[in-house]
Each structure stands twice: as C-alpha cells, then as structure tokens.
Short mmCIF file of C-alpha atoms in Angstrom, two decimals:
data_model
loop_
_atom_site.label_atom_id
_atom_site.label_comp_id
_atom_site.label_asym_id
_atom_site.label_seq_id
_atom_site.Cartn_x
_atom_site.Cartn_y
_atom_site.Cartn_z
CA GLU A 1 119.82 74.31 109.75
CA PRO A 2 118.25 76.87 111.99
CA GLU A 3 116.27 79.45 110.44
CA VAL A 4 114.15 82.58 111.26
CA THR A 5 110.38 81.81 110.50
CA GLN A 6 107.65 84.25 109.91
CA THR A 7 104.04 84.02 110.02
CA PRO A 8 101.71 84.78 107.92
CA SER A 9 103.32 84.71 104.60
CA HIS A 10 100.65 87.09 103.17
CA GLN A 11 98.25 89.09 105.13
CA VAL A 12 95.52 91.49 103.72
CA THR A 13 94.19 94.05 105.86
CA GLN A 14 91.84 97.26 105.65
CA MET A 15 93.38 100.50 106.09
CA GLY A 16 93.03 101.76 109.72
CA GLN A 17 93.12 98.15 111.06
CA GLU A 18 95.85 96.91 113.48
CA VAL A 19 97.97 94.08 112.30
CA ILE A 20 100.62 91.81 114.25
CA LEU A 21 103.52 90.24 112.24
CA ARG A 22 105.00 87.32 113.91
CA CYS A 23 108.56 86.05 113.93
CA VAL A 24 110.35 83.20 115.57
CA PRO A 25 114.04 84.13 115.50
CA ILE A 26 116.78 81.53 115.81
CA SER A 27 116.88 80.18 119.48
CA ASN A 28 120.11 81.30 120.98
CA HIS A 29 120.34 84.52 118.91
CA LEU A 30 120.22 87.85 121.21
CA TYR A 31 119.53 90.50 118.63
CA PHE A 32 116.13 90.80 116.70
CA TYR A 33 115.35 93.13 113.88
CA TRP A 34 112.61 94.27 111.58
CA TYR A 35 113.13 95.43 108.03
CA ARG A 36 110.80 96.29 105.19
CA GLN A 37 111.10 96.54 101.66
CA ILE A 38 108.33 98.28 99.57
CA LEU A 39 107.79 96.64 96.30
CA GLY A 40 110.66 97.69 93.77
CA GLN A 41 112.57 99.69 96.41
CA LYS A 42 115.61 99.08 98.72
CA VAL A 43 115.47 96.92 101.93
CA GLU A 44 114.95 99.40 104.82
CA PHE A 45 115.84 99.18 108.42
CA LEU A 46 112.92 99.75 110.82
CA VAL A 47 114.21 98.51 114.58
CA SER A 48 116.58 96.53 116.35
CA PHE A 49 115.91 94.68 119.84
CA TYR A 50 118.16 93.38 122.26
CA ASN A 51 117.79 92.53 125.96
CA ASN A 52 113.97 93.31 125.85
CA GLU A 53 114.37 96.63 124.49
CA ILE A 54 114.68 98.62 121.42
CA SER A 55 118.40 99.47 120.88
CA GLU A 56 117.98 101.51 117.71
CA LYS A 57 115.14 102.45 115.48
CA SER A 58 114.76 104.54 112.18
CA GLU A 59 112.56 107.45 111.14
CA ILE A 60 110.27 105.04 109.58
CA PHE A 61 109.37 103.44 112.80
CA ASP A 62 107.13 106.11 114.21
CA ASP A 63 104.38 105.84 116.92
CA GLN A 64 102.20 103.66 114.99
CA PHE A 65 104.92 100.85 115.25
CA SER A 66 105.65 98.78 118.32
CA VAL A 67 107.79 95.52 118.94
CA GLU A 68 107.50 92.93 121.71
CA ARG A 69 108.99 89.74 122.77
CA PRO A 70 106.00 88.39 124.61
CA ASP A 71 107.62 85.05 125.40
CA GLY A 72 111.24 83.26 124.93
CA SER A 73 110.52 82.59 121.46
CA ASN A 74 108.29 85.10 119.46
CA PHE A 75 109.18 88.52 118.32
CA THR A 76 106.21 90.73 116.93
CA LEU A 77 105.95 93.78 115.07
CA LYS A 78 102.59 95.69 115.39
CA ILE A 79 101.08 98.47 113.19
CA ARG A 80 98.45 100.00 115.22
CA SER A 81 96.53 101.87 112.25
CA THR A 82 97.57 100.64 108.94
CA LYS A 83 98.10 102.89 105.94
CA LEU A 84 98.02 102.19 102.36
CA GLU A 85 101.72 103.07 102.00
CA ASP A 86 102.33 100.26 104.88
CA SER A 87 102.06 97.89 102.12
CA ALA A 88 105.31 96.06 101.95
CA MET A 89 107.17 93.07 102.58
CA TYR A 90 108.48 92.80 106.31
CA PHE A 91 111.48 90.84 107.03
CA CYS A 92 112.62 89.61 110.54
CA ALA A 93 116.22 88.96 111.26
CA SER A 94 118.34 87.72 114.19
CA THR A 95 122.00 87.57 114.95
CA PRO A 96 123.96 85.42 117.34
CA GLY A 97 125.51 88.08 119.52
CA LEU A 98 127.84 91.10 119.35
CA ASP A 99 130.65 89.37 117.61
CA GLN A 100 128.46 88.20 114.90
CA SER A 101 126.25 91.19 114.75
CA LEU A 102 126.21 91.68 111.23
CA GLU A 103 125.91 88.18 110.04
CA ALA A 104 122.32 88.31 110.10
CA PHE A 105 119.67 85.60 109.29
CA PHE A 106 116.49 86.67 107.76
CA GLY A 107 113.15 85.15 107.53
CA GLN A 108 111.19 84.60 104.33
CA GLY A 109 109.04 87.78 104.92
CA THR A 110 105.51 88.57 105.53
CA ARG A 111 103.79 90.46 102.42
CA LEU A 112 101.53 92.93 103.98
CA THR A 113 98.94 94.51 101.55
CA VAL A 114 96.80 97.33 102.95
CA VAL A 115 93.46 97.91 101.23
CA ASP B 1 129.30 104.34 107.51
CA ALA B 2 131.36 104.38 104.30
CA LYS B 3 129.26 104.76 101.34
CA THR B 4 129.59 101.92 98.79
CA THR B 5 129.13 101.72 94.82
CA GLN B 6 128.05 98.88 92.63
CA PRO B 7 127.07 98.41 89.07
CA PRO B 8 123.24 98.10 88.80
CA SER B 9 123.24 94.80 86.87
CA MET B 10 125.62 92.38 85.23
CA ASP B 11 125.32 88.98 83.52
CA CYS B 12 127.24 85.86 83.84
CA ALA B 13 126.85 82.66 81.88
CA GLU B 14 126.15 79.68 83.81
CA GLY B 15 129.27 77.83 85.05
CA ARG B 16 131.61 80.47 84.68
CA ALA B 17 132.85 82.74 87.58
CA ALA B 18 130.69 85.85 88.52
CA ASN B 19 132.97 88.69 89.68
CA LEU B 20 130.94 91.27 91.42
CA PRO B 21 132.81 94.62 92.38
CA CYS B 22 132.18 97.08 94.96
CA ASN B 23 133.92 100.63 95.41
CA HIS B 24 134.38 101.85 98.96
CA SER B 25 136.95 104.46 98.74
CA THR B 26 135.92 106.10 102.13
CA ILE B 27 136.29 102.89 104.10
CA SER B 28 137.84 103.39 107.59
CA GLY B 29 140.09 100.94 109.26
CA ASN B 30 137.75 99.31 111.47
CA GLU B 31 135.11 98.89 109.05
CA TYR B 32 134.38 95.68 107.57
CA VAL B 33 133.06 94.62 104.20
CA TYR B 34 129.96 92.57 104.17
CA TRP B 35 128.13 90.68 101.32
CA TYR B 36 124.49 89.75 101.14
CA ARG B 37 122.14 88.70 98.34
CA GLN B 38 118.44 88.64 97.80
CA ILE B 39 116.89 86.15 95.63
CA HIS B 40 113.62 87.25 94.17
CA SER B 41 111.88 88.96 97.15
CA GLN B 42 113.14 86.40 99.70
CA GLY B 43 114.68 87.61 102.76
CA PRO B 44 118.37 88.77 102.28
CA GLN B 45 121.07 85.93 102.64
CA TYR B 46 124.47 86.58 104.22
CA ILE B 47 127.28 85.47 102.11
CA ILE B 48 130.65 86.46 103.60
CA HIS B 49 132.71 89.19 105.20
CA GLY B 50 136.12 90.54 105.61
CA LEU B 51 138.26 93.26 107.05
CA LYS B 52 141.53 93.27 105.00
CA ASN B 53 142.47 89.79 104.13
CA ASN B 54 140.81 87.64 101.36
CA GLU B 55 138.27 85.31 102.68
CA THR B 56 136.55 82.09 101.18
CA ASN B 57 133.67 80.06 102.31
CA GLU B 58 131.36 77.52 100.78
CA MET B 59 129.41 80.05 98.93
CA ALA B 60 132.22 82.71 97.65
CA SER B 61 135.30 84.27 97.84
CA LEU B 62 135.93 87.60 98.86
CA ILE B 63 138.91 89.73 97.52
CA ILE B 64 139.68 93.18 99.11
CA THR B 65 142.29 95.24 97.64
CA GLU B 66 145.37 96.13 99.61
CA ASP B 67 144.24 99.94 100.27
CA ARG B 68 140.83 98.47 100.94
CA LYS B 69 138.96 101.08 98.51
CA SER B 70 137.29 98.12 96.75
CA SER B 71 136.33 94.55 96.85
CA THR B 72 135.17 91.81 94.48
CA LEU B 73 132.89 89.11 95.42
CA ILE B 74 133.56 86.04 93.46
CA LEU B 75 131.11 83.04 92.80
CA PRO B 76 133.31 80.85 91.22
CA HIS B 77 130.79 78.51 89.22
CA ALA B 78 127.46 80.57 88.91
CA THR B 79 124.24 78.65 88.51
CA LEU B 80 120.67 79.78 87.67
CA ARG B 81 119.95 79.67 91.31
CA ASP B 82 122.75 82.37 92.11
CA THR B 83 120.46 85.16 89.90
CA ALA B 84 119.84 87.67 92.74
CA VAL B 85 120.31 91.27 93.84
CA TYR B 86 123.93 91.27 95.41
CA TYR B 87 124.59 93.92 98.16
CA CYS B 88 127.95 95.10 99.36
CA ILE B 89 127.82 96.94 102.87
CA VAL B 90 130.50 98.42 104.96
CA ARG B 91 129.97 98.56 108.51
CA VAL B 92 131.70 98.70 111.89
CA ALA B 93 131.25 95.24 113.26
CA ARG B 94 130.63 94.79 117.13
CA SER B 95 129.01 97.90 117.64
CA ARG B 96 126.55 98.25 120.61
CA ALA B 97 125.11 101.32 119.01
CA GLY B 98 123.96 100.13 116.03
CA ASN B 99 123.85 96.64 114.06
CA MET B 100 121.59 97.47 111.68
CA LEU B 101 122.39 96.90 108.01
CA THR B 102 122.15 99.61 105.27
CA PHE B 103 121.06 98.22 101.78
CA GLY B 104 121.82 99.99 98.72
CA GLY B 105 120.45 99.27 95.20
CA GLY B 106 123.00 96.54 94.85
CA THR B 107 124.03 94.64 91.53
CA ARG B 108 121.29 92.70 90.01
CA LEU B 109 123.30 89.37 88.92
CA MET B 110 121.32 87.41 86.05
CA VAL B 111 122.96 83.99 85.38
CA LYS B 112 122.01 82.83 81.82
CA PRO B 113 122.05 79.45 80.53
#
C-alpha cells in the first residue's frame, strides 16, 4: 500500500538553528500538507500546498516557516530559527485530488526536539 | 465548519462492538462527516466519511441520523490495536479554498482484554 514517508523520525536541534523536515508524499497525489502536534495537545494544521504554491496557511505558519517542493517527489518544511516551543511532532500528509481532498494520508511524523 | 462534540473517553471490551458518538448539530447541507484516528502519536489515519447515507468499509461503519445532527462510528469487533484517539470532523469536501482538517480533542478509546 502506498504511504507517505518522513525523515528523519527524530531530530534534535539547538535553539536558533535551522531545520529541514522532509517528506515524500504518495506519488500521484496533488495536495500536500504539514501539521504539528505539541506533546499532549491537538493536531494543528500548518500549511497546505497545491500546484507549487501555498494554498492555505494557519496563524502558526509565520515567517520562520517555509515549504518547498524542490523536485518531483520531496516536500519539505523549513524552520529558519528554531525556538523551544517548536518542539513537536510534525506530520506531513497528502491527498489525491479535489474529490478526495479530505481523505488524507499521513506520514508517521518527525519528532523535533529543540534544546 | 460545524462544531463537533465527542465524549473524551470510552472503554470497550475486546471482540465487542465499539460505538463512538459524535454530535454535530450545526452541520450544513454540504458538509461531510469524516472520521480519523490516531494511534499513540502516530500520524492520523483516515477511517471513513459520509454525507447522509450510512457507509461501511473494511475498517468501520458510519451511521448518520436522518437529521444529520449526530453520527456514530462503529468498529464491529474491536481489537486491542483499535485503542486510539478517534476524531470526528465535519467539513465541506471538494473545496479549493481549504482542505485542511481541524482536529478537536477526539474520543480516547481504550479496548480492554
């Protein structure tokens, strides 16, 4: 069964450093997303991406965040200058197309720890 | 988007049916009911969705009341591996403007031997 893969599974970084979280969505999917979940809290939407541009973003997704699809397969989330409060699980998701736009396939997540 | 209300937790005996309720009294005519689950900090997993008819797939059944103000997700023979947080989400599907999912607190289902 096709799946969304995320790397690394766990990343530890120093406060102020840049991190890049990587995702390989399912190959024929058109919509891509990043969500995050702070320990013990709800899953929160960050950003959606379609046709090589951001289609929607939340208030959390401020200027320190950026997304990119550098080639035909990878989808990345960059955090420019990490803060302690960025520590969370980050989930990538993808959906096939507009008609199935809410049947999302999620990756297993990257646990980001900022120290 | 319509607001949903779910009990924070439920228990179920292994092998029995798990019935997870969701209230969505403000649902509008073009909003679908989606169910996802999250097993212990893994990525959320899509289960099923419906508009007004009852739906069934290999994972679960979804029963939507005639007035669409509430629904029930049924896991017919719960196993220990079904222990998870279950989320009921109401959204307009096929929207170019926003396909994001808004997760609430969900129902923590504990399946016990």
